[in-house]
PDB file of C-alpha atoms in Angstrom:
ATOM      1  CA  UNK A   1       9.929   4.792   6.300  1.00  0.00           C
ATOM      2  CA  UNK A   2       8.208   2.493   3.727  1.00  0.00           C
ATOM      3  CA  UNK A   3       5.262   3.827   1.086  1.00  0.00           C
ATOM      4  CA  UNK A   4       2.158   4.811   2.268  1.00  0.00           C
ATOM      5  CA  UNK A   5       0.035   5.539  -1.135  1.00  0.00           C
ATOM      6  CA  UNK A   6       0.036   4.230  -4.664  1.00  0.00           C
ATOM      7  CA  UNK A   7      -1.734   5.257  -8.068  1.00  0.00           C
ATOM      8  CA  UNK A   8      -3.184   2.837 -10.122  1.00  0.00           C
ATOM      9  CA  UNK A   9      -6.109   1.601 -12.224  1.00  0.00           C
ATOM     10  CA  UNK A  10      -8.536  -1.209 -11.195  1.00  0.00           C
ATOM     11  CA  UNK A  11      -8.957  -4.128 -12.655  1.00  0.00           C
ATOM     12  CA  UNK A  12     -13.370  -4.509 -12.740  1.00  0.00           C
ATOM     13  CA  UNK A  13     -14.144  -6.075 -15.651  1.00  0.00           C
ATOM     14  CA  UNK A  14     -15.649  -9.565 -15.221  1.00  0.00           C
ATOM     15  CA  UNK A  15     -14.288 -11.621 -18.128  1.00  0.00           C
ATOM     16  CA  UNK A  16     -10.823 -10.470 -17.364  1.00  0.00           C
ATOM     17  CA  UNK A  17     -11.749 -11.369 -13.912  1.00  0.00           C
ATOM     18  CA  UNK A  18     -12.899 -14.512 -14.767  1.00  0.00           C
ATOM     19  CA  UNK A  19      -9.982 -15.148 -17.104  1.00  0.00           C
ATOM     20  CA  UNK A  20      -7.517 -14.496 -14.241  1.00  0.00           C
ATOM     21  CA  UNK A  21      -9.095 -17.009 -11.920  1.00  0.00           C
ATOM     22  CA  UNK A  22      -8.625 -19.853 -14.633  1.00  0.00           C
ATOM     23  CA  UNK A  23      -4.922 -19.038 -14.450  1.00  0.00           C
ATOM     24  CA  UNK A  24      -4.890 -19.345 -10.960  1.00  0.00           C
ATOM     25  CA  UNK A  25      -6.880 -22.483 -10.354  1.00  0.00           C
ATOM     26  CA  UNK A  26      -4.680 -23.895 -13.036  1.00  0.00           C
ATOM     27  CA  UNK A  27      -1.560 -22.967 -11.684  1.00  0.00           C
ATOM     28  CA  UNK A  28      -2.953 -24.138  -7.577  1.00  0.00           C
ATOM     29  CA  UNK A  29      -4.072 -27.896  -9.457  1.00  0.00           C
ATOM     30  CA  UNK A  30       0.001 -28.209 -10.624  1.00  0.00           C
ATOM     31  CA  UNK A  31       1.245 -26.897  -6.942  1.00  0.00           C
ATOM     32  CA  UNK A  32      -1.357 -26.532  -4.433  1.00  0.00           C
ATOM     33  CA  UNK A  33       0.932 -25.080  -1.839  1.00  0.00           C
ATOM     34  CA  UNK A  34       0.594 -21.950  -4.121  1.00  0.00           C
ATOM     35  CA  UNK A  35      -3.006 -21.121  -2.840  1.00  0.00           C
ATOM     36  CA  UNK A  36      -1.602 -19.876   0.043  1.00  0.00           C
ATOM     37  CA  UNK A  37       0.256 -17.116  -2.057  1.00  0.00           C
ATOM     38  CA  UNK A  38      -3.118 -16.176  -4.699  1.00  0.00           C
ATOM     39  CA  UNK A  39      -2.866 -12.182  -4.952  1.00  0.00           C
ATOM     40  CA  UNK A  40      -7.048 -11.513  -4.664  1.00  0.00           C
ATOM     41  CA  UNK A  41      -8.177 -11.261  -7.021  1.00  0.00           C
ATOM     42  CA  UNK A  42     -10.732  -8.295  -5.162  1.00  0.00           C
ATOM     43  CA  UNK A  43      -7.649  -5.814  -4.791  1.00  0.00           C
ATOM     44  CA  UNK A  44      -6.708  -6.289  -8.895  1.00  0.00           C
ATOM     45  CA  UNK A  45      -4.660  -3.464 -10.079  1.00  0.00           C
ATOM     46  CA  UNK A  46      -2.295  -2.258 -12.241  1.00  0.00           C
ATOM     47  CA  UNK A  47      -0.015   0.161 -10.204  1.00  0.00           C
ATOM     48  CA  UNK A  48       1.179   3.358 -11.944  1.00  0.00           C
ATOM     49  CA  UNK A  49       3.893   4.353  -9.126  1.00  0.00           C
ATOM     50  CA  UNK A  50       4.400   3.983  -5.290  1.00  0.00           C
ATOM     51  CA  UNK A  51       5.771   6.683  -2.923  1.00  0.00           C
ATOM     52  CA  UNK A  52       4.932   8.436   0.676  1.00  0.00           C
ATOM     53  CA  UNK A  53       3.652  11.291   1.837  1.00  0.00           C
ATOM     54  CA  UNK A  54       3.084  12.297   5.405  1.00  0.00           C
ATOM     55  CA  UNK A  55      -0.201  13.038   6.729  1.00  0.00           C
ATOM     56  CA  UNK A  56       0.200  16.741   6.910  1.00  0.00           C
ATOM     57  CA  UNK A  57       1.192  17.228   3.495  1.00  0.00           C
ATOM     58  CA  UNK A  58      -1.530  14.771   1.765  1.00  0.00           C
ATOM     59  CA  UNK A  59      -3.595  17.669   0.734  1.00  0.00           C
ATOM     60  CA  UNK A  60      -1.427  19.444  -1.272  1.00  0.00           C
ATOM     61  CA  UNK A  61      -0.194  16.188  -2.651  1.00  0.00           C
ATOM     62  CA  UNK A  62      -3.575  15.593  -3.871  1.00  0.00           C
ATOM     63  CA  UNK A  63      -4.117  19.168  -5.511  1.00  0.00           C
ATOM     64  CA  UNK A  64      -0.769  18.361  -7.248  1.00  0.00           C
ATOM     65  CA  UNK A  65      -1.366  15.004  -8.430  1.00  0.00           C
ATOM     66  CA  UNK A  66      -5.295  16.298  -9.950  1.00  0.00           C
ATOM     67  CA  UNK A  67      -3.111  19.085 -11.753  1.00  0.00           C
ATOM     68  CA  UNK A  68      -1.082  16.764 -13.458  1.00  0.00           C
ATOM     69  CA  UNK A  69      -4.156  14.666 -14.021  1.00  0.00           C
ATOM     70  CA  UNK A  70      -5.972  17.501 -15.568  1.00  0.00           C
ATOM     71  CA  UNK A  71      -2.804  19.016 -17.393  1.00  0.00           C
ATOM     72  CA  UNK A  72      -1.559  15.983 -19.131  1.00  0.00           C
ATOM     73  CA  UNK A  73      -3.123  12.616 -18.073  1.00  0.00           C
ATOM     74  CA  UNK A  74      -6.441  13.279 -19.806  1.00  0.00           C
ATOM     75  CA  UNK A  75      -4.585  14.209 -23.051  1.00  0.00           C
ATOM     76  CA  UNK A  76      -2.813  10.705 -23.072  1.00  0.00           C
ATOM     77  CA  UNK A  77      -5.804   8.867 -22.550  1.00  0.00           C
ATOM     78  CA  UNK A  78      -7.521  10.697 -25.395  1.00  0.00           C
ATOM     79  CA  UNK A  79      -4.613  10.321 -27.779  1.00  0.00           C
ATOM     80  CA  UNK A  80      -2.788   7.313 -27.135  1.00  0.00           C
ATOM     81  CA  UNK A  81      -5.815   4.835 -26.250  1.00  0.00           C
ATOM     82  CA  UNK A  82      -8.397   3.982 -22.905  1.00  0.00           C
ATOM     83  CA  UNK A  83      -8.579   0.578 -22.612  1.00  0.00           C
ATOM     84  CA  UNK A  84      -5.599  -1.909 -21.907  1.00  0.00           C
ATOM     85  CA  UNK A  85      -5.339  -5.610 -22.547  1.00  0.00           C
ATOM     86  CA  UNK A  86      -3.631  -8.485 -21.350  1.00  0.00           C
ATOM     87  CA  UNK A  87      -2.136 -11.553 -22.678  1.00  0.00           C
ATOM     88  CA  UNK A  88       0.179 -14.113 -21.507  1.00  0.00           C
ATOM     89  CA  UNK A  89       1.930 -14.591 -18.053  1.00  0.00           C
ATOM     90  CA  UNK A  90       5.477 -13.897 -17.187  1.00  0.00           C
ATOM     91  CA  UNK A  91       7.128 -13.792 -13.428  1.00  0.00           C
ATOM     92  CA  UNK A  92       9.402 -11.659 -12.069  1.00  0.00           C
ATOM     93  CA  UNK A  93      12.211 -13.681 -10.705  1.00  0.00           C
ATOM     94  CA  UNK A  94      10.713 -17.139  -8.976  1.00  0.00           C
ATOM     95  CA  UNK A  95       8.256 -16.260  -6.755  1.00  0.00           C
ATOM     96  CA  UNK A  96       6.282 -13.315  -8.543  1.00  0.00           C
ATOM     97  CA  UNK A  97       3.889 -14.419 -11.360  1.00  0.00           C
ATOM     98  CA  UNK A  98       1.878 -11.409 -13.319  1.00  0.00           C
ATOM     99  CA  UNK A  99      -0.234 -10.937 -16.466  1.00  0.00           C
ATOM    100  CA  UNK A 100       1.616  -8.472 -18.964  1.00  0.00           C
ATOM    101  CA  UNK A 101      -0.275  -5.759 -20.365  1.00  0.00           C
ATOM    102  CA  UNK A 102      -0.015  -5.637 -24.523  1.00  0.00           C
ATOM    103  CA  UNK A 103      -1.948  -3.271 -26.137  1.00  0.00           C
ATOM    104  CA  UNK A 104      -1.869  -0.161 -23.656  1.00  0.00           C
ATOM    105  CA  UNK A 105       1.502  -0.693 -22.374  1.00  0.00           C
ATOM    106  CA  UNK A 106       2.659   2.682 -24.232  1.00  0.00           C
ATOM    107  CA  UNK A 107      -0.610   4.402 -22.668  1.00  0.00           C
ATOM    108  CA  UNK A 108       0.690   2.947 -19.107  1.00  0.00           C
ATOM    109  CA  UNK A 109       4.807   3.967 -19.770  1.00  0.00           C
ATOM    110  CA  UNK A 110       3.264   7.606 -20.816  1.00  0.00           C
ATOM    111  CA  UNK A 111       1.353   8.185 -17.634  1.00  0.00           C
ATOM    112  CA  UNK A 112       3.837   6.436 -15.129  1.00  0.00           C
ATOM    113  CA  UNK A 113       6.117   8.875 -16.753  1.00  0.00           C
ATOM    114  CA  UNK A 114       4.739  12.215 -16.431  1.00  0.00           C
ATOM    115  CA  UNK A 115       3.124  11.387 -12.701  1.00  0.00           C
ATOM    116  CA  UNK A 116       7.235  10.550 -11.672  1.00  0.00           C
ATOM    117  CA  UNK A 117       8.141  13.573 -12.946  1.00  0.00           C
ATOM    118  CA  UNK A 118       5.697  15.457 -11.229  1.00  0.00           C
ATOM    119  CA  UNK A 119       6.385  13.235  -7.881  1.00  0.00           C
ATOM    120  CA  UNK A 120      10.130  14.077  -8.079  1.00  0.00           C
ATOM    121  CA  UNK A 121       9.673  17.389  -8.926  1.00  0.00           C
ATOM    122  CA  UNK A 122       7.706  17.760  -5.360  1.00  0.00           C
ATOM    123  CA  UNK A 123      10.170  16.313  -3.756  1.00  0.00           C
ATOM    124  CA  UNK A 124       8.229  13.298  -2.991  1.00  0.00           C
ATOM    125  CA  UNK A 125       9.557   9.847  -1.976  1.00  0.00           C
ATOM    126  CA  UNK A 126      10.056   7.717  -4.415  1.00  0.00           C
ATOM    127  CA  UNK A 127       9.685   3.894  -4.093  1.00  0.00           C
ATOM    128  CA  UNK A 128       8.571   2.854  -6.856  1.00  0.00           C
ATOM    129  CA  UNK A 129      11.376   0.897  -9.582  1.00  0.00           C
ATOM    130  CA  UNK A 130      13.729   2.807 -11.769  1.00  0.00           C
ATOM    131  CA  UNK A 131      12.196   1.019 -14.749  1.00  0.00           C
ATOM    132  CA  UNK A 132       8.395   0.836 -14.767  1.00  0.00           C
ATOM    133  CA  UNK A 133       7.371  -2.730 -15.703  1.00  0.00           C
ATOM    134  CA  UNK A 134       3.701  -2.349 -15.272  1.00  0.00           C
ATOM    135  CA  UNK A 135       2.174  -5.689 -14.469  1.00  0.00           C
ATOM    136  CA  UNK A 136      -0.468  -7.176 -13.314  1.00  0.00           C
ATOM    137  CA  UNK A 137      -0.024  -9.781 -10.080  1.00  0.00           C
ATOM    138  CA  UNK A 138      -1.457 -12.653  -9.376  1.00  0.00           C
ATOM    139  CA  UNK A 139       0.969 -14.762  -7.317  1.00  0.00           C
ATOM    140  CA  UNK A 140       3.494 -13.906  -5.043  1.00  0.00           C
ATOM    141  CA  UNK A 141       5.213 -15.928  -2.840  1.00  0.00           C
ATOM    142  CA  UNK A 142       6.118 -14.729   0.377  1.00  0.00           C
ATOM    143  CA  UNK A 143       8.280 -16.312   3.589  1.00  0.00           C
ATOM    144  CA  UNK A 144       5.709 -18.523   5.706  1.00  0.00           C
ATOM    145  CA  UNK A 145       6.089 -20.822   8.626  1.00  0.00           C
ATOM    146  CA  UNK A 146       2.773 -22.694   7.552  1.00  0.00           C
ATOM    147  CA  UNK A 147       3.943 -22.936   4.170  1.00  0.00           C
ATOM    148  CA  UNK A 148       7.632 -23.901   2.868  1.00  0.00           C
ATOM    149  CA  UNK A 149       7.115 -23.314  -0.539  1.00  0.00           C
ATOM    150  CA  UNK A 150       9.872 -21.038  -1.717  1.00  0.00           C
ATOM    151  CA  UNK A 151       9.267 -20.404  -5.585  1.00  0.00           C
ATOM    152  CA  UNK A 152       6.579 -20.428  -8.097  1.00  0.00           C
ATOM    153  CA  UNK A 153       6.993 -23.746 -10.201  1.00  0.00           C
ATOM    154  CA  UNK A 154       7.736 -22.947 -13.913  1.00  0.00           C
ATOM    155  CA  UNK A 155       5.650 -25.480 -15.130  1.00  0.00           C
ATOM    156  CA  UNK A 156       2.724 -22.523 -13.988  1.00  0.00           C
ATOM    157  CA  UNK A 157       3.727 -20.493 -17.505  1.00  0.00           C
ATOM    158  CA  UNK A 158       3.377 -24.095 -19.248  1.00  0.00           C
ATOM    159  CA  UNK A 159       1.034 -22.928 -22.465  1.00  0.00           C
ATOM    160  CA  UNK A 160       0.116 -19.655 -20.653  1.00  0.00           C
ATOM    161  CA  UNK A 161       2.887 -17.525 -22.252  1.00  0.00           C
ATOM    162  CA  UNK A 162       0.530 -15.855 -24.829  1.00  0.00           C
ATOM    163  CA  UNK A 163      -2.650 -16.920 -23.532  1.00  0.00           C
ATOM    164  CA  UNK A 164      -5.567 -14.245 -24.147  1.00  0.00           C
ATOM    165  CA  UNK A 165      -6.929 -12.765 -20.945  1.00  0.00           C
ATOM    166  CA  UNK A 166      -9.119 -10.050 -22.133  1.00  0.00           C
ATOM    167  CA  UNK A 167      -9.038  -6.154 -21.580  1.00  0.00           C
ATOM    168  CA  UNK A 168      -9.371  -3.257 -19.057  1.00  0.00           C
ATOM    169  CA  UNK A 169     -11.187  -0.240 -20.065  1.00  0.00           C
ATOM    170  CA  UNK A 170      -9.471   2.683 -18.380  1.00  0.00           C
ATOM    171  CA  UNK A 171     -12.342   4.899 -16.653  1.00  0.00           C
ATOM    172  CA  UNK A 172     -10.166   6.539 -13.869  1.00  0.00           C
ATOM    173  CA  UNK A 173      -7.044   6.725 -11.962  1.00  0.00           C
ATOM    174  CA  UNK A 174      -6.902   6.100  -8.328  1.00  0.00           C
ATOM    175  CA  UNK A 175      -4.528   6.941  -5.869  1.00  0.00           C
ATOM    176  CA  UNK A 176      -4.850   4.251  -2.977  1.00  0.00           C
ATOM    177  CA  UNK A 177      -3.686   3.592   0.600  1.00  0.00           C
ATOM    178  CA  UNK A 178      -1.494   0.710   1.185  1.00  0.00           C
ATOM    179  CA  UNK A 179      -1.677   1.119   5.187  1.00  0.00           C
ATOM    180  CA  UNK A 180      -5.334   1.935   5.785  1.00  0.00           C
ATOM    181  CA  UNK A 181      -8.093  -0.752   6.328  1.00  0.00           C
ATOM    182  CA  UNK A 182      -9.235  -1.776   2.771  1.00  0.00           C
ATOM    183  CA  UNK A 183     -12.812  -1.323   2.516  1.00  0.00           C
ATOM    184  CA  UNK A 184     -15.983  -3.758   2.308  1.00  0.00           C
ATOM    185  CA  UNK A 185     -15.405  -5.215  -0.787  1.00  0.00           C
ATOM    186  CA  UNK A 186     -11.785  -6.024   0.298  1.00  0.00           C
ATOM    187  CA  UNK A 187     -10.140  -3.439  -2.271  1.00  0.00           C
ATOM    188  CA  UNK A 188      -7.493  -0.744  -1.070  1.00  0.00           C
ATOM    189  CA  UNK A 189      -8.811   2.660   0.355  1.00  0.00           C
ATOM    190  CA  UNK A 190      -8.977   5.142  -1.690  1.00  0.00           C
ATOM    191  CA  UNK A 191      -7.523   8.705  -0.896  1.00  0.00           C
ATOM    192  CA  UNK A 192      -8.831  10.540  -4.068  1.00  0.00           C
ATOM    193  CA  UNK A 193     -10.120   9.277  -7.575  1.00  0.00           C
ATOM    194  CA  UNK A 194      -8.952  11.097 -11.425  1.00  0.00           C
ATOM    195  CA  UNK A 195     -11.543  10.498 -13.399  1.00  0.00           C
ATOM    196  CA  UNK A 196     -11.387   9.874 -17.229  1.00  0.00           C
ATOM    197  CA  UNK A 197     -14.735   8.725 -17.184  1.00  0.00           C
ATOM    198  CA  UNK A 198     -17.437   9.058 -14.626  1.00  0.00           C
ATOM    199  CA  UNK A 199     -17.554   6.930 -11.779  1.00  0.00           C
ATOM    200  CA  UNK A 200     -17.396   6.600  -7.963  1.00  0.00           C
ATOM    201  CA  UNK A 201     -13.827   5.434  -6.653  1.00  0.00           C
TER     202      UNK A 201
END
């Protein structure tokens, strides 16, 4: 069976936000087909790493996962840095185009890190990527009878490849549904929140 639940940080701040819809308009004026494939921009996230856990075992996953958190992933934050930043675009393949994270990238690798350790170590599923390329999507084209469109023009990274996008501050990690009904603001349900700073999840 397929992953169920994901940790990640979300993206909230509104100049990034802002900054990420430019790119997207920009890239829907050179191929408008691709509007059909715009990642919303509500559900922004960088995801630390995916995997599954049954229903019956979620609790303990969760008193596992705030363990770590409290053992190591406050420690990182502290030391290595809490905010992240993005600049320029890159795809993966044809059809997936993402922001890259720059400064914070090390803080991201550290954490992805010692939660797959932890994950593996449990004897959870993995299915996450051997090699964590943490990302941040914004298109990605999908197989569609309405729409034929089969790749992401590269004319879409034309002048964007360094382009400035602005930052993230890192208040807390979330660990997040993928199958459950997202909730009224259209981001992903969320199972249980680690805070670094205080705030609701």
């Amino acid at each position: 069976m397929g992953p169920n639940l994901f940790l990640a940080f979300q993206i909230t701040n509104p100049e990034l936000i802002a900054n990420l819809r430019k790119v997207l308009y920009t890239c829907v004026e050179k191929e408008n087909g691709l509007k059909d494939f715009i990642a919303p921009l509500e559900t922004a996230h960088v995801t630390l790493d995916v995997f599954r856990v049954e229903t019956e075992n979620l609790a303990d996953a969760k008193l596992m996962l705030q363990d770590v958190f409290d053992r190591h992933i406050k420690t990182i934050w502290k030391e290595v840095g809490k905010s992240v930043t993005f600049k320029g675009l890159d795809m993966f393949g044809k059809t997936v185009l993402f922001a890259r994270p720059d400064q914070g990238s090390d803080f991201l690798q550290k954490v992805h890190k010692v939660f797959r350790k932890a994950l593996e170590d449990a004897g959870i599923g993995i299915n996450g990527y051997k090699d964590y390329n943490p990302h941040l999507t914004l298109l990605q084209v999908k197989t569609s009878k309405e729409n034929q469109l089969k790749e992401i023009p590269k004319d879409c990274l034309e002048n964007m490849e360094d382009v400035e996008l602005g930052s993230q501050e890192v208040k807390q990690i979330q660990l997040l549904s993928i199958s459950k009904q997202k909730d009224s603001v259209g981001y992903y349900h969320c199972e249980d929140v680690y805070n670094l700073a205080e705030k609701e999840c």
